[in-house]
Coordinates of C-alpha atoms and ligand atoms in Angstrom, one line a residue:
M1 CA 25.4 -36.8 -31.8
Y2 CA 22.6 -36.2 -29.3
D3 CA 20.8 -33.0 -28.5
V4 CA 21.1 -33.6 -24.8
I5 CA 23.0 -36.1 -22.5
V6 CA 21.7 -36.3 -19.0
V7 CA 24.0 -37.9 -16.4
G8 CA 22.0 -39.5 -13.6
A9 CA 18.6 -41.3 -14.0
R10 CA 16.6 -40.7 -10.8
C11 CA 14.3 -37.9 -9.7
A12 CA 16.1 -35.1 -11.4
G13 CA 17.7 -36.9 -14.4
A14 CA 14.9 -39.2 -15.6
T15 CA 12.5 -36.3 -15.5
T16 CA 14.7 -33.8 -17.2
A17 CA 15.4 -36.4 -19.9
M18 CA 11.8 -37.2 -20.3
L19 CA 10.7 -33.6 -20.6
L20 CA 13.3 -32.8 -23.2
A21 CA 12.5 -35.9 -25.2
R22 CA 8.8 -35.0 -25.1
R23 CA 9.8 -31.7 -26.7
G24 CA 11.3 -33.7 -29.6
Y25 CA 15.0 -33.7 -28.7
R26 CA 17.3 -36.7 -29.1
V27 CA 18.2 -37.5 -25.5
L28 CA 20.7 -40.0 -24.0
C29 CA 20.4 -40.6 -20.2
V30 CA 23.2 -42.6 -18.5
D31 CA 23.6 -43.8 -14.9
R32 CA 26.4 -45.8 -13.3
A33 CA 23.8 -47.8 -11.4
T34 CA 21.8 -50.7 -12.8
F35 CA 18.1 -50.5 -12.0
P36 CA 16.0 -51.4 -10.1
K37 CA 18.1 -50.1 -7.3
D38 CA 17.2 -48.5 -4.0
T39 CA 18.9 -45.4 -2.7
V40 CA 19.1 -43.8 0.8
S41 CA 16.1 -41.5 1.2
T42 CA 13.0 -41.3 3.4
H43 CA 11.2 -40.4 0.2
L44 CA 8.3 -38.2 1.3
L45 CA 6.8 -36.4 -1.7
R46 CA 5.2 -33.0 -1.1
Q47 CA 2.3 -31.5 -2.9
G48 CA 4.5 -29.4 -5.1
G49 CA 6.3 -32.6 -6.4
L50 CA 3.0 -34.5 -6.8
A51 CA 1.6 -31.6 -8.8
R52 CA 4.5 -31.9 -11.2
L53 CA 3.8 -35.7 -11.6
R54 CA 0.1 -34.9 -12.3
D55 CA 1.1 -32.3 -14.9
W56 CA 3.3 -34.9 -16.6
G57 CA 0.5 -37.5 -16.6
L58 CA 2.3 -39.7 -14.0
L59 CA 0.3 -39.2 -10.7
D60 CA -2.4 -41.8 -11.5
E61 CA 0.4 -44.3 -12.3
L62 CA 2.0 -43.5 -8.9
K63 CA -1.3 -44.0 -7.1
A64 CA -1.8 -47.3 -8.9
T65 CA 1.4 -48.6 -7.3
G66 CA -0.6 -48.9 -4.1
C67 CA 1.3 -46.4 -2.0
T68 CA -0.7 -45.3 1.1
P69 CA -1.9 -41.7 0.9
V70 CA -1.3 -39.4 3.9
H71 CA -4.1 -36.9 4.9
T72 CA -3.0 -36.1 8.4
I73 CA 0.2 -35.1 10.1
T74 CA 0.7 -35.1 13.8
M75 CA 3.4 -32.8 15.1
S76 CA 4.7 -32.2 18.5
Y77 CA 7.4 -29.9 20.0
D78 CA 8.1 -30.3 23.7
D79 CA 4.6 -30.3 25.3
A80 CA 2.8 -28.8 22.3
M81 CA 1.0 -31.3 20.1
F82 CA -1.4 -30.9 17.2
S83 CA -2.7 -32.7 14.1
G84 CA -3.9 -31.4 10.7
F85 CA -3.0 -31.0 7.1
S86 CA -2.4 -28.3 4.6
D87 CA -5.3 -27.1 2.4
P88 CA -4.7 -28.2 -1.2
I89 CA -1.5 -26.9 -2.8
D90 CA -1.6 -26.7 -6.6
G91 CA -4.8 -28.8 -6.4
I92 CA -3.2 -31.6 -4.5
E93 CA -4.9 -32.8 -1.3
E94 CA -2.7 -35.5 0.0
I95 CA 0.9 -36.6 0.1
Y96 CA 2.7 -39.9 -0.5
A97 CA 6.0 -41.5 0.4
P98 CA 6.7 -43.9 -2.5
R99 CA 9.6 -46.3 -2.2
R100 CA 12.4 -45.0 -4.4
I101 CA 12.8 -48.3 -6.1
V102 CA 9.2 -47.8 -7.3
L103 CA 9.3 -44.1 -8.0
D104 CA 12.6 -44.1 -9.9
N105 CA 11.4 -47.1 -12.0
L106 CA 8.2 -45.2 -12.9
L107 CA 10.2 -42.2 -13.9
Q108 CA 12.6 -44.2 -16.0
D109 CA 9.8 -46.0 -17.8
A110 CA 8.2 -42.6 -18.6
A111 CA 11.5 -41.4 -19.9
R112 CA 11.9 -44.4 -22.2
A113 CA 8.3 -44.0 -23.3
A114 CA 9.1 -40.4 -24.3
G115 CA 12.0 -41.7 -26.5
V116 CA 14.9 -41.3 -24.1
E117 CA 17.8 -43.8 -24.7
L118 CA 18.5 -44.9 -21.1
R119 CA 21.8 -46.7 -20.6
Q120 CA 22.6 -48.2 -17.2
G121 CA 26.0 -49.2 -15.8
I122 CA 27.8 -46.2 -17.4
A123 CA 30.0 -44.2 -15.0
V124 CA 30.8 -40.8 -16.4
T125 CA 34.5 -40.0 -15.7
G126 CA 35.2 -37.1 -18.1
L127 CA 33.8 -34.4 -20.3
V128 CA 34.5 -33.7 -24.0
R129 CA 35.3 -30.1 -24.8
D130 CA 35.6 -27.9 -27.8
G131 CA 37.6 -25.0 -26.3
E132 CA 35.7 -23.9 -23.2
T133 CA 32.4 -25.5 -24.4
V134 CA 31.4 -28.9 -23.1
T135 CA 30.4 -31.1 -26.1
G136 CA 30.0 -34.6 -24.6
I137 CA 30.9 -37.2 -22.0
T138 CA 33.4 -40.0 -21.6
G139 CA 32.9 -42.9 -19.2
R140 CA 33.3 -46.6 -18.6
D141 CA 30.7 -49.3 -19.0
E142 CA 30.3 -52.4 -16.9
Q143 CA 32.8 -54.3 -19.0
D144 CA 35.3 -51.4 -18.3
R145 CA 35.1 -50.3 -22.0
T146 CA 35.6 -46.6 -22.7
I147 CA 32.5 -44.8 -24.1
T148 CA 32.4 -41.4 -25.7
E149 CA 29.2 -39.6 -26.6
H150 CA 28.6 -36.1 -28.0
A151 CA 25.7 -33.6 -27.4
R152 CA 24.8 -30.0 -27.7
L153 CA 24.1 -29.9 -23.9
V154 CA 25.3 -32.1 -21.1
I155 CA 23.2 -32.0 -17.9
G156 CA 24.5 -33.3 -14.6
A157 CA 21.7 -34.8 -12.6
D158 CA 24.2 -37.0 -10.7
G159 CA 23.4 -36.1 -7.1
R160 CA 25.1 -34.0 -4.5
A161 CA 28.6 -35.4 -5.1
S162 CA 28.1 -34.7 -8.8
T163 CA 30.9 -35.7 -11.1
V164 CA 29.8 -33.2 -13.8
A165 CA 30.0 -30.4 -11.2
Q166 CA 33.6 -31.5 -10.3
L167 CA 34.6 -31.7 -13.9
T168 CA 33.2 -28.3 -14.7
G169 CA 34.6 -26.8 -11.5
A170 CA 31.1 -25.6 -10.6
E171 CA 31.6 -23.6 -7.4
Q172 CA 29.4 -23.8 -4.3
Y173 CA 27.7 -20.8 -2.8
N174 CA 25.4 -20.0 0.1
V175 CA 26.9 -23.0 2.0
V176 CA 25.5 -23.8 5.4
P177 CA 27.0 -26.5 7.6
A178 CA 24.9 -29.6 8.2
H179 CA 23.8 -30.4 11.8
T180 CA 22.1 -33.8 11.7
F181 CA 22.2 -37.4 10.8
T182 CA 19.2 -39.7 10.0
C183 CA 18.5 -43.3 10.8
Y184 CA 15.5 -45.1 9.4
S185 CA 14.0 -48.5 8.6
Y186 CA 10.6 -50.1 7.7
W187 CA 8.0 -51.7 10.0
T188 CA 5.0 -54.0 9.3
G189 CA 1.9 -54.2 11.4
L190 CA 1.6 -50.4 12.2
Q191 CA -1.4 -48.3 11.5
M192 CA 0.1 -44.8 11.4
Q193 CA -0.5 -41.6 9.5
S194 CA 2.5 -39.1 9.2
Q195 CA 4.3 -38.1 12.4
L196 CA 6.9 -35.4 13.2
R197 CA 7.9 -35.2 16.9
I198 CA 10.6 -32.9 18.2
R199 CA 12.1 -32.6 21.7
D200 CA 15.6 -32.0 23.2
R201 CA 17.4 -31.5 19.9
Q202 CA 16.2 -34.7 18.4
A203 CA 13.2 -35.6 16.2
V204 CA 11.4 -38.9 15.4
G205 CA 8.6 -39.6 13.0
G206 CA 7.5 -41.7 10.1
W207 CA 4.9 -42.3 7.4
P208 CA 3.3 -45.1 5.5
T209 CA 4.7 -46.2 2.2
H210 CA 4.2 -49.3 -0.1
D211 CA 3.3 -52.9 0.8
G212 CA 1.6 -51.9 4.1
K213 CA 5.0 -50.9 5.5
T214 CA 5.6 -47.8 7.7
L215 CA 8.9 -46.0 7.5
L216 CA 10.2 -44.8 10.9
W217 CA 13.1 -42.4 11.3
V218 CA 15.2 -40.7 14.0
V219 CA 17.1 -37.4 13.4
Q220 CA 19.8 -36.4 15.9
M221 CA 22.6 -33.8 16.0
V222 CA 25.9 -34.9 14.4
D223 CA 27.8 -34.8 17.7
R224 CA 25.8 -37.9 18.7
F225 CA 26.6 -39.8 15.5
S226 CA 29.5 -42.0 16.8
E227 CA 27.8 -42.9 20.0
F228 CA 24.5 -43.7 18.1
R229 CA 26.3 -46.1 15.8
T230 CA 27.6 -48.2 18.8
D231 CA 24.0 -49.5 19.4
I232 CA 21.7 -48.5 16.5
E233 CA 18.7 -50.5 17.5
G234 CA 18.8 -49.5 21.2
N235 CA 19.4 -45.8 20.4
F236 CA 16.7 -45.8 17.8
H237 CA 14.0 -47.0 20.3
R238 CA 15.5 -44.8 23.0
A239 CA 15.0 -41.7 20.8
F240 CA 11.3 -42.7 20.3
K241 CA 10.8 -43.2 24.0
E242 CA 12.4 -39.8 24.9
T243 CA 10.7 -37.8 22.2
A244 CA 7.3 -39.4 21.8
P245 CA 6.4 -42.1 24.3
D246 CA 3.0 -42.6 22.7
L247 CA 4.6 -43.5 19.4
A248 CA 7.3 -45.7 21.1
E249 CA 4.4 -47.8 22.4
L250 CA 2.8 -48.0 19.0
V251 CA 6.2 -48.9 17.4
G252 CA 6.4 -51.8 19.9
T253 CA 3.3 -53.4 18.4
G254 CA 4.9 -53.7 14.9
E255 CA 7.9 -55.6 13.6
R256 CA 10.9 -54.2 11.8
D257 CA 11.1 -55.7 8.4
E258 CA 14.4 -54.3 6.9
R259 CA 17.8 -53.2 8.0
F260 CA 18.6 -49.8 9.5
Y261 CA 19.9 -47.1 7.1
V262 CA 22.1 -44.4 8.8
A263 CA 23.1 -41.3 6.9
R264 CA 25.1 -38.3 8.1
Q265 CA 24.0 -35.2 6.2
P266 CA 26.6 -33.3 4.1
E267 CA 26.5 -29.5 4.1
N268 CA 23.7 -27.5 2.5
F269 CA 24.7 -25.7 -0.7
Y270 CA 23.9 -24.2 -4.1
R271 CA 26.2 -24.7 -7.0
V272 CA 26.8 -22.6 -10.1
S273 CA 24.5 -24.6 -12.3
H274 CA 25.2 -23.6 -15.9
G275 CA 28.1 -22.9 -18.2
E276 CA 29.0 -23.3 -21.9
G277 CA 27.3 -26.5 -23.0
W278 CA 26.4 -27.8 -19.5
A279 CA 23.9 -27.4 -16.7
L280 CA 23.2 -29.0 -13.3
V281 CA 19.8 -30.1 -11.8
G282 CA 18.6 -31.8 -8.6
D283 CA 20.9 -32.3 -5.7
A284 CA 23.9 -31.7 -8.1
G285 CA 23.0 -28.0 -8.2
Y286 CA 21.0 -27.4 -5.0
H287 CA 21.3 -29.6 -2.0
K288 CA 19.7 -29.2 1.5
D289 CA 19.1 -31.2 4.6
P290 CA 16.3 -33.7 4.1
F291 CA 14.6 -32.5 7.3
T292 CA 11.9 -30.6 5.4
G293 CA 11.4 -33.5 2.9
L294 CA 11.7 -31.3 -0.2
G295 CA 14.6 -32.8 -2.2
I296 CA 12.6 -34.9 -4.6
S297 CA 9.8 -32.3 -5.0
D298 CA 12.4 -29.6 -5.7
A299 CA 14.2 -32.0 -8.2
F300 CA 10.9 -32.3 -10.1
S301 CA 10.2 -28.5 -10.0
Y302 CA 13.6 -27.5 -11.2
A303 CA 13.8 -30.3 -13.8
D304 CA 10.6 -28.7 -15.2
L305 CA 12.2 -25.3 -15.2
L306 CA 15.5 -26.4 -16.7
A307 CA 13.7 -28.3 -19.5
E308 CA 11.7 -25.2 -20.3
R309 CA 14.8 -22.9 -20.4
A310 CA 16.9 -25.5 -22.2
H311 CA 14.2 -25.8 -24.9
E312 CA 14.3 -22.1 -25.5
G313 CA 18.1 -22.3 -26.0
L314 CA 18.2 -25.5 -28.0
S315 CA 15.3 -24.4 -30.3
G316 CA 17.2 -21.2 -31.1
A317 CA 14.5 -18.9 -29.6
R318 CA 17.3 -17.3 -27.5
P319 CA 21.0 -18.0 -26.8
L320 CA 21.4 -21.2 -24.8
T321 CA 23.8 -19.6 -22.2
E322 CA 21.3 -16.8 -21.5
A323 CA 18.4 -19.3 -21.1
L324 CA 20.5 -21.4 -18.7
A325 CA 21.6 -18.4 -16.7
E326 CA 17.9 -17.5 -16.2
Y327 CA 17.2 -21.1 -15.1
Q328 CA 19.7 -20.7 -12.3
A329 CA 18.4 -17.3 -11.3
Q330 CA 14.8 -18.4 -11.2
R331 CA 15.6 -21.6 -9.2
D332 CA 17.6 -19.6 -6.6
K333 CA 14.8 -17.0 -6.3
S334 CA 12.0 -19.4 -5.8
S335 CA 13.9 -21.8 -3.5
K336 CA 15.5 -19.1 -1.3
G337 CA 12.8 -19.1 1.4
M338 CA 12.5 -22.8 1.9
Y339 CA 16.3 -23.1 1.8
R340 CA 16.6 -20.7 4.7
F341 CA 13.7 -22.5 6.5
T342 CA 15.3 -25.9 6.0
C343 CA 18.8 -24.8 7.2
E344 CA 17.3 -23.2 10.3
S345 CA 14.7 -25.9 11.2
S346 CA 17.3 -28.7 10.8
K347 CA 19.2 -27.3 13.8
L348 CA 16.2 -28.4 15.8
V349 CA 16.4 -25.3 17.9
F350 CA 13.5 -22.9 17.4
P351 CA 12.9 -19.3 18.5
D352 CA 11.0 -19.0 21.8
N353 CA 7.7 -17.9 20.1
Y354 CA 7.6 -21.2 18.1
L355 CA 6.6 -23.1 21.2
E356 CA 4.1 -20.5 22.2
V357 CA 2.6 -20.7 18.6
M358 CA 2.6 -24.5 18.6
R359 CA 0.8 -24.6 22.0
A360 CA -1.9 -22.2 20.6
L361 CA -2.4 -24.0 17.3
P362 CA -4.9 -26.7 18.5
A363 CA -7.3 -23.8 19.2
S364 CA -7.4 -22.7 15.6
P365 CA -8.0 -25.1 12.7
Q366 CA -7.4 -22.3 10.3
H367 CA -3.9 -21.5 11.6
T368 CA -3.1 -25.2 11.9
Q369 CA -3.9 -25.6 8.2
Q370 CA -1.7 -22.6 7.4
W371 CA 1.1 -24.1 9.6
F372 CA 1.1 -27.3 7.6
R373 CA 0.9 -25.3 4.3
M374 CA 4.1 -23.5 5.4
M375 CA 5.8 -26.8 6.3
A376 CA 4.9 -28.1 2.8
G377 CA 6.5 -25.1 1.1
G378 CA 3.2 -23.5 0.1
L379 CA 3.3 -20.5 2.4
N380 CA 6.3 -18.3 3.2
G381 CA 7.1 -18.3 6.9
R382 CA 7.1 -14.5 6.9
D383 CA 3.4 -14.6 5.9
F384 CA 2.5 -16.9 8.8
F385 CA 4.5 -15.0 11.4
T386 CA 2.9 -11.6 10.8
E387 CA 1.8 -9.6 13.9
D388 CA -1.9 -9.7 12.8
N389 CA -1.9 -13.5 12.1
L390 CA -0.3 -14.3 15.4
R391 CA -2.7 -12.0 17.3
A392 CA -5.7 -13.8 15.7
L393 CA -4.1 -17.1 16.7
F394 CA -3.5 -16.1 20.4
E395 CA -7.0 -14.7 20.6
A396 CA -8.4 -18.0 19.5
A397 CA -6.3 -19.8 22.0
A398 CA -7.3 -17.4 24.9
Ligands
FAD1 C1 18.6 -39.8 4.7 C2 17.9 -39.0 3.6 C3 16.5 -38.8 3.6 C4 15.9 -38.1 2.6 N1 14.5 -38.0 2.7 C5 13.9 -37.3 1.8 C6 12.5 -37.1 1.8 O1 11.8 -37.7 2.7 N2 11.9 -36.4 0.8 C7 12.6 -35.8 -0.2 O2 12.0 -35.2 -1.1 N3 13.9 -35.9 -0.3 C8 14.6 -36.7 0.7 N4 15.9 -36.8 0.6 C9 16.7 -36.1 -0.5 C10 16.4 -36.8 -1.8 O3 16.8 -38.2 -1.7 C11 17.3 -36.2 -2.9 O4 17.0 -34.8 -2.9 C12 17.0 -36.7 -4.3 O5 17.4 -38.1 -4.3 C13 17.8 -36.0 -5.3 O6 17.6 -36.6 -6.6 P1 18.7 -36.5 -7.7 O7 18.1 -37.1 -8.9 O8 19.2 -35.1 -7.9 O9 20.0 -37.3 -7.2 P2 20.1 -38.8 -6.8 O10 18.8 -39.4 -6.3 O11 21.3 -38.8 -5.8 O12 20.5 -39.6 -8.1 C14 21.7 -39.3 -8.8 C15 22.0 -40.5 -9.8 O13 23.2 -40.1 -10.5 C16 24.0 -41.3 -10.6 N5 25.4 -40.9 -10.8 C17 26.2 -40.3 -9.9 N6 27.4 -40.1 -10.4 C18 27.4 -40.6 -11.6 C19 28.4 -40.7 -12.6 N7 29.7 -40.3 -12.4 N8 28.1 -41.3 -13.8 C20 26.8 -41.8 -14.0 N9 25.8 -41.7 -13.0 C21 26.1 -41.1 -11.9 C22 23.7 -42.1 -9.4 O14 24.0 -43.5 -9.6 C23 22.2 -41.8 -9.1 O15 21.4 -42.8 -9.7 C24 16.6 -37.5 1.6 C25 18.0 -37.7 1.5 C26 18.6 -38.5 2.5 C27 20.1 -38.7 2.4

């Protein structure tokens, strides 16, 4: 009998398991994958996520893997172009885009070091129940043997198509249709800081990662998905030429080093993330378009929150169901603003005053810094777009 079983062993699962094991609980973490294994993600880590790694004592380990830091972001929208970076958020001055094969491995090692029993190649297919209460999991291992394990709490950290969510009937809410698909790959021989360029309802960009490689991506609207797939390479480069000719030229000086990954985004949603004996964390409970690059950082933040609330329940300080309900309420409250911003900005259609604002930004380093803080999730859009703040910006530009 375990205290906790976590299903899924990547950003949300390995971290939740680690945090609960560090609090002294007996934790089993299972994943149907066998690691090291890559996953489809452009893997930008925001300051909020990096701050959690620092708090957990893992940021220096990440830096030691040789991932290139990003200190500048160049952004363009139509004819407006500016570069800058957020002021430190939670004490973090730079961002990174670590390969998932490296990041997930680092998190899994940290979970094991904390005492988590991590079993790979286990696909969870069912839940054990005592009446209405979830008391364990059933699944199949790689030899197709049935496994059954019991715990006081089962946590689904098994991604947006979560099996645990399906088995508990966790309903979705605040659902917003997805608008885009993403195509990306890795290049060698490019010297490039982070880029985000938007024009004509498409976006291109990229950032440095491990091994001297640069990840380059294209985002387009779903209605172009089928046509894009008929000539992935040609359409990829065409998107760079149309959106950011200067970048297209730079891309031509490097060499593509890996295959193209193409992913159509499923809808944005929250899911009911707690019930008798179970909880959801990461994409399983709260999924949004990757356009704002917040999935991993949010997975860390809400793993932290869930571990804290679950500890209150498991230690007997308060009823577990009450603590888990508070976890969901706190997550929803703190993520609401960026969820709305993500759903809106991933349409790649912005209100008229955005262009005006972006054209003015190069005149004001202070507002540029605020802009990038907002993009990173450290400033609410409402606080940037106040009448006074915009007046000061336009005065600087005039
Ligand atoms: C194209 C694309 C680009 C993205 N770019 C970014 C970015 O730049 N920055 C960012 O922060 N986020 C990005 N994201 C989002 C980010 O990848 C996710 O938010 C993040 O991976 C969520 O982590 P997770 O641990 O919740 O789930 P996942 O990473 O999906 O992990 C879930 C794990 O659960 C396991 N699992 C699933 N079902 C079962 C089962 N039945 N039994 C056992 N194990 C199971 C899986 O094998 C998997 O290992 C991107 C996503 C996509 C698709």
